[in-house]
Amino acid sequence: GESVGLHLPTLSVQEGDNSIINCAYSNSASDYFIWYKQESGKGPQFIIDIRSNMDKRQGQRVTVLLNKTVKHLSLQIAATQPGDSAVYFCAEKGAGSGNTGKLIFGQGTTLQVKP
Amino acid sequence: DTAVSQTPKYLVTQMGNDKSIKCEQNLGHDTMYWYKQDSKKFLKIMFSYNNKELIINETVPNRFSPKSPDKAHLNLHINSLELGDSAVYFCASSQGWIGAPLHFGNGTRLTVT
């Protein structure tokens, strides 16, 4: 079946450094991917999305890279700040979901920012 | 103003009881969802509604029954609660469902004792 996985459950970085959070997906037919940030006690918050016809998309301090050849997605956060500490999820629109909008979430990577 | 609001935030109840969680969104979206997050933070979709019509119904026990009185509201009723139902339940909404980001509420932490 479909799965979305992250390489590391926890990532610890120094404040000011760049962070890279990785995600692997299994379904080559997936055409839409999203990154979410979840802070403690809150719901997931949309960060950035990318469609399969792109390989890179940039936002404010964040960049998402999509490598369809190896089915790999990454989120890069520039100049990581303490407020970036959270759990980060990648999600894909699953194959066969067609018009159902079903998102399949990965397990989550906890980003810890050290001052 | 909270875009997607759920009530209650915490719900503690005993096995066998029936409980409801309410969700409202003021974003004008036409699609709403319920997701369940387990103790390992894994998020899994349960239901989605588009314009009050059920679109997704994952393999969820029929003790769970969603109800959408209008496109701004999606409530979740759970009968005969079991210990394994303990989790955080998130409501979400989106405009359309084909590749649109979901906006989540802050969750309802359900604890069944």
GROMACS .gro file of C-alpha atoms in nm:
model
  228
    1GLY     CA    1   0.000   0.000   0.000
    2GLU     CA    2   0.091   0.363  -0.004
    3SER     CA    3   0.317   0.503   0.259
    4VAL     CA    4   0.491   0.823   0.334
    5GLY     CA    5   0.794   0.806   0.557
    6LEU     CA    6   1.045   1.040   0.704
    7HIS     CA    7   1.406   0.948   0.742
    8LEU     CA    8   1.461   1.078   1.094
    9PRO     CA    9   1.215   1.104   1.383
   10THR     CA   10   1.416   1.384   1.546
   11LEU     CA   11   1.643   1.653   1.406
   12SER     CA   12   1.844   1.884   1.628
   13VAL     CA   13   1.999   2.199   1.483
   14GLN     CA   14   2.170   2.509   1.610
   15GLU     CA   15   1.984   2.837   1.591
   16GLY     CA   16   2.082   3.018   1.273
   17ASP     CA   17   2.176   2.702   1.085
   18ASN     CA   18   1.979   2.565   0.793
   19SER     CA   19   1.755   2.262   0.852
   20ILE     CA   20   1.671   1.991   0.604
   21ILE     CA   21   1.385   1.754   0.676
   22ASN     CA   22   1.345   1.459   0.444
   23CYS     CA   23   1.053   1.250   0.333
   24ALA     CA   24   1.021   0.946   0.110
   25TYR     CA   25   0.699   0.845  -0.057
   26SER     CA   26   0.606   0.519  -0.223
   27ASN     CA   27   0.351   0.610  -0.487
   28SER     CA   28   0.499   0.740  -0.810
   29ALA     CA   29   0.151   0.848  -0.927
   30SER     CA   30   0.111   1.103  -0.646
   31ASP     CA   31   0.077   1.451  -0.791
   32TYR     CA   32   0.053   1.681  -0.493
   33PHE     CA   33   0.265   1.714  -0.179
   34ILE     CA   34   0.239   1.931   0.130
   35TRP     CA   35   0.449   2.013   0.433
   36TYR     CA   36   0.284   2.089   0.765
   37LYS     CA   37   0.421   2.218   1.094
   38GLN     CA   38   0.259   2.114   1.421
   39GLU     CA   39   0.340   2.292   1.745
   40SER     CA   40   0.257   2.139   2.079
   41GLY     CA   41  -0.115   2.152   2.155
   42LYS     CA   42  -0.206   2.287   1.814
   43GLY     CA   43  -0.326   2.156   1.484
   44PRO     CA   44  -0.100   2.110   1.181
   45GLN     CA   45  -0.028   2.438   1.006
   46PHE     CA   46   0.025   2.456   0.630
   47ILE     CA   47   0.379   2.556   0.532
   48ILE     CA   48   0.420   2.497   0.161
   49ASP     CA   49   0.297   2.268  -0.115
   50ILE     CA   50   0.427   2.149  -0.449
   51ARG     CA   51   0.277   1.976  -0.749
   52SER     CA   52   0.446   1.696  -0.935
   53ASN     CA   53   0.511   1.913  -1.242
   54MET     CA   54   0.759   2.114  -1.036
   55ASP     CA   55   1.083   2.015  -0.866
   56LYS     CA   56   1.133   2.318  -0.643
   57ARG     CA   57   0.921   2.577  -0.477
   58GLN     CA   58   1.023   2.855  -0.243
   59GLY     CA   59   0.843   3.036   0.033
   60GLN     CA   60   0.954   3.266   0.306
   61ARG     CA   61   1.266   3.097   0.453
   62VAL     CA   62   1.141   2.759   0.330
   63THR     CA   63   1.210   2.562   0.016
   64VAL     CA   64   1.053   2.234  -0.087
   65LEU     CA   65   1.241   2.007  -0.327
   66LEU     CA   66   1.075   1.720  -0.510
   67ASN     CA   67   1.278   1.442  -0.670
   68LYS     CA   68   1.033   1.220  -0.853
   69THR     CA   69   1.306   0.987  -0.975
   70VAL     CA   70   1.379   0.864  -0.625
   71LYS     CA   71   1.040   0.961  -0.478
   72HIS     CA   72   1.193   1.199  -0.229
   73LEU     CA   73   1.066   1.523  -0.084
   74SER     CA   74   1.257   1.761   0.138
   75LEU     CA   75   1.186   2.076   0.332
   76GLN     CA   76   1.468   2.322   0.381
   77ILE     CA   77   1.439   2.592   0.645
   78ALA     CA   78   1.688   2.874   0.623
   79ALA     CA   79   1.833   3.040   0.933
   80THR     CA   80   1.639   2.818   1.172
   81GLN     CA   81   1.485   3.000   1.467
   82PRO     CA   82   1.359   2.877   1.805
   83GLY     CA   83   1.004   2.933   1.680
   84ASP     CA   84   1.065   2.668   1.416
   85SER     CA   85   1.076   2.399   1.684
   86ALA     CA   86   0.783   2.170   1.609
   87VAL     CA   87   0.688   1.841   1.446
   88TYR     CA   88   0.698   1.854   1.067
   89PHE     CA   89   0.484   1.631   0.848
   90CYS     CA   90   0.497   1.565   0.480
   91ALA     CA   91   0.179   1.450   0.310
   92GLU     CA   92   0.086   1.335  -0.038
   93LYS     CA   93  -0.238   1.314  -0.226
   94GLY     CA   94  -0.272   0.941  -0.259
   95ALA     CA   95  -0.308   0.753  -0.585
   96GLY     CA   96  -0.658   0.663  -0.674
   97SER     CA   97  -0.791   0.934  -0.450
   98GLY     CA   98  -0.891   1.120  -0.764
   99ASN     CA   99  -1.124   1.388  -0.654
  100THR     CA  100  -1.145   1.278  -0.295
  101GLY     CA  101  -0.863   1.497  -0.168
  102LYS     CA  102  -0.735   1.223   0.058
  103LEU     CA  103  -0.400   1.321   0.204
  104ILE     CA  104  -0.163   1.053   0.336
  105PHE     CA  105   0.060   1.182   0.612
  106GLY     CA  106   0.408   1.070   0.708
  107GLN     CA  107   0.507   0.994   1.064
  108GLY     CA  108   0.656   1.331   1.147
  109THR     CA  109   1.002   1.468   1.228
  110THR     CA  110   1.053   1.662   1.549
  111LEU     CA  111   1.277   1.963   1.488
  112GLN     CA  112   1.462   2.087   1.796
  113VAL     CA  113   1.638   2.421   1.771
  114LYS     CA  114   1.921   2.475   2.015
  115PRO     CA  115   1.993   2.835   2.119
  116ASP     CA  116  -1.086   3.493   1.480
  117THR     CA  117  -1.021   3.120   1.472
  118ALA     CA  118  -1.064   2.985   1.120
  119VAL     CA  119  -1.141   2.625   1.214
  120SER     CA  120  -1.272   2.581   1.566
  121GLN     CA  121  -1.346   2.260   1.751
  122THR     CA  122  -1.521   2.202   2.080
  123PRO     CA  123  -1.446   2.074   2.329
  124LYS     CA  124  -1.066   2.094   2.342
  125TYR     CA  125  -1.050   1.815   2.600
  126LEU     CA  126  -1.296   1.534   2.650
  127VAL     CA  127  -1.258   1.273   2.924
  128THR     CA  128  -1.522   1.004   2.942
  129GLN     CA  129  -1.579   0.644   3.039
  130MET     CA  130  -1.603   0.342   2.819
  131GLY     CA  131  -1.946   0.283   2.676
  132ASN     CA  132  -2.049   0.647   2.673
  133ASP     CA  133  -2.160   0.843   2.368
  134LYS     CA  134  -1.995   1.177   2.291
  135SER     CA  135  -1.988   1.441   2.021
  136ILE     CA  136  -1.724   1.679   1.893
  137LYS     CA  137  -1.827   1.989   1.704
  138CYS     CA  138  -1.641   2.172   1.430
  139GLU     CA  139  -1.707   2.499   1.254
  140GLN     CA  140  -1.507   2.683   0.991
  141ASN     CA  141  -1.546   3.046   0.889
  142LEU     CA  142  -1.320   3.031   0.584
  143GLY     CA  143  -1.601   2.977   0.336
  144HIS     CA  144  -1.454   2.640   0.239
  145ASP     CA  145  -1.671   2.374   0.083
  146THR     CA  146  -1.487   2.064   0.208
  147MET     CA  147  -1.439   1.949   0.566
  148TYR     CA  148  -1.256   1.656   0.719
  149TRP     CA  149  -1.200   1.459   1.036
  150TYR     CA  150  -0.854   1.323   1.107
  151LYS     CA  151  -0.738   1.109   1.398
  152GLN     CA  152  -0.390   1.148   1.548
  153ASP     CA  153  -0.264   0.865   1.763
  154SER     CA  154  -0.013   0.870   2.046
  155LYS     CA  155   0.274   0.841   1.797
  156LYS     CA  156   0.153   1.153   1.615
  157PHE     CA  157   0.035   0.957   1.312
  158LEU     CA  158  -0.244   1.142   1.130
  159LYS     CA  159  -0.505   0.941   0.946
  160ILE     CA  160  -0.811   1.060   0.763
  161MET     CA  161  -1.148   0.937   0.882
  162PHE     CA  162  -1.409   1.128   0.681
  163SER     CA  163  -1.447   1.412   0.438
  164TYR     CA  164  -1.753   1.603   0.326
  165ASN     CA  165  -1.794   1.830   0.027
  166ASN     CA  166  -2.097   2.059   0.033
  167LYS     CA  167  -2.256   1.834   0.295
  168GLU     CA  168  -2.199   1.522   0.084
  169LEU     CA  169  -1.984   1.239   0.219
  170ILE     CA  170  -1.677   1.199  -0.004
  171ILE     CA  171  -1.439   0.986   0.201
  172ASN     CA  172  -1.533   0.726   0.455
  173GLU     CA  173  -1.224   0.538   0.559
  174THR     CA  174  -1.238   0.208   0.740
  175VAL     CA  175  -1.377   0.353   1.057
  176PRO     CA  176  -1.603   0.164   1.298
  177ASN     CA  177  -1.966   0.252   1.242
  178ARG     CA  178  -1.973   0.377   1.601
  179PHE     CA  179  -1.832   0.694   1.445
  180SER     CA  180  -2.092   0.897   1.262
  181PRO     CA  181  -2.017   1.235   1.106
  182LYS     CA  182  -2.290   1.486   1.041
  183SER     CA  183  -2.272   1.798   0.830
  184PRO     CA  184  -2.574   2.023   0.879
  185ASP     CA  185  -2.424   2.280   0.641
  186LYS     CA  186  -2.093   2.327   0.467
  187ALA     CA  187  -1.951   2.532   0.755
  188HIS     CA  188  -2.008   2.260   1.014
  189LEU     CA  189  -1.898   1.901   1.050
  190ASN     CA  190  -1.967   1.722   1.375
  191LEU     CA  191  -1.847   1.383   1.488
  192HIS     CA  192  -2.058   1.159   1.708
  193ILE     CA  193  -1.906   0.853   1.870
  194ASN     CA  194  -2.118   0.578   2.025
  195SER     CA  195  -2.009   0.319   2.279
  196LEU     CA  196  -1.666   0.466   2.332
  197GLU     CA  197  -1.374   0.225   2.369
  198LEU     CA  198  -1.028   0.265   2.521
  199GLY     CA  199  -0.874   0.254   2.172
  200ASP     CA  200  -1.069   0.562   2.070
  201SER     CA  201  -0.841   0.773   2.289
  202ALA     CA  202  -0.658   1.008   2.052
  203VAL     CA  203  -0.656   1.366   1.929
  204TYR     CA  204  -0.923   1.433   1.670
  205PHE     CA  205  -0.866   1.713   1.421
  206CYS     CA  206  -1.119   1.885   1.206
  207ALA     CA  207  -0.995   2.048   0.886
  208SER     CA  208  -1.134   2.232   0.587
  209SER     CA  209  -1.024   2.316   0.235
  210GLN     CA  210  -1.159   2.491  -0.070
  211GLY     CA  211  -1.218   2.210  -0.310
  212TRP     CA  212  -1.033   1.886  -0.265
  213ILE     CA  213  -0.811   1.850  -0.566
  214GLY     CA  214  -0.476   1.963  -0.439
  215ALA     CA  215  -0.581   2.228  -0.193
  216PRO     CA  216  -0.411   2.272   0.143
  217LEU     CA  217  -0.610   2.174   0.449
  218HIS     CA  218  -0.661   2.417   0.735
  219PHE     CA  219  -0.674   2.235   1.068
  220GLY     CA  220  -0.841   2.315   1.396
  221ASN     CA  221  -0.647   2.280   1.721
  222GLY     CA  222  -0.781   1.936   1.798
  223THR     CA  223  -0.993   1.763   2.059
  224ARG     CA  224  -0.804   1.536   2.294
  225LEU     CA  225  -1.032   1.246   2.375
  226THR     CA  226  -0.944   1.025   2.671
  227VAL     CA  227  -1.152   0.717   2.735
  228THR     CA  228  -1.109   0.559   3.079
   0.00000   0.00000   0.00000
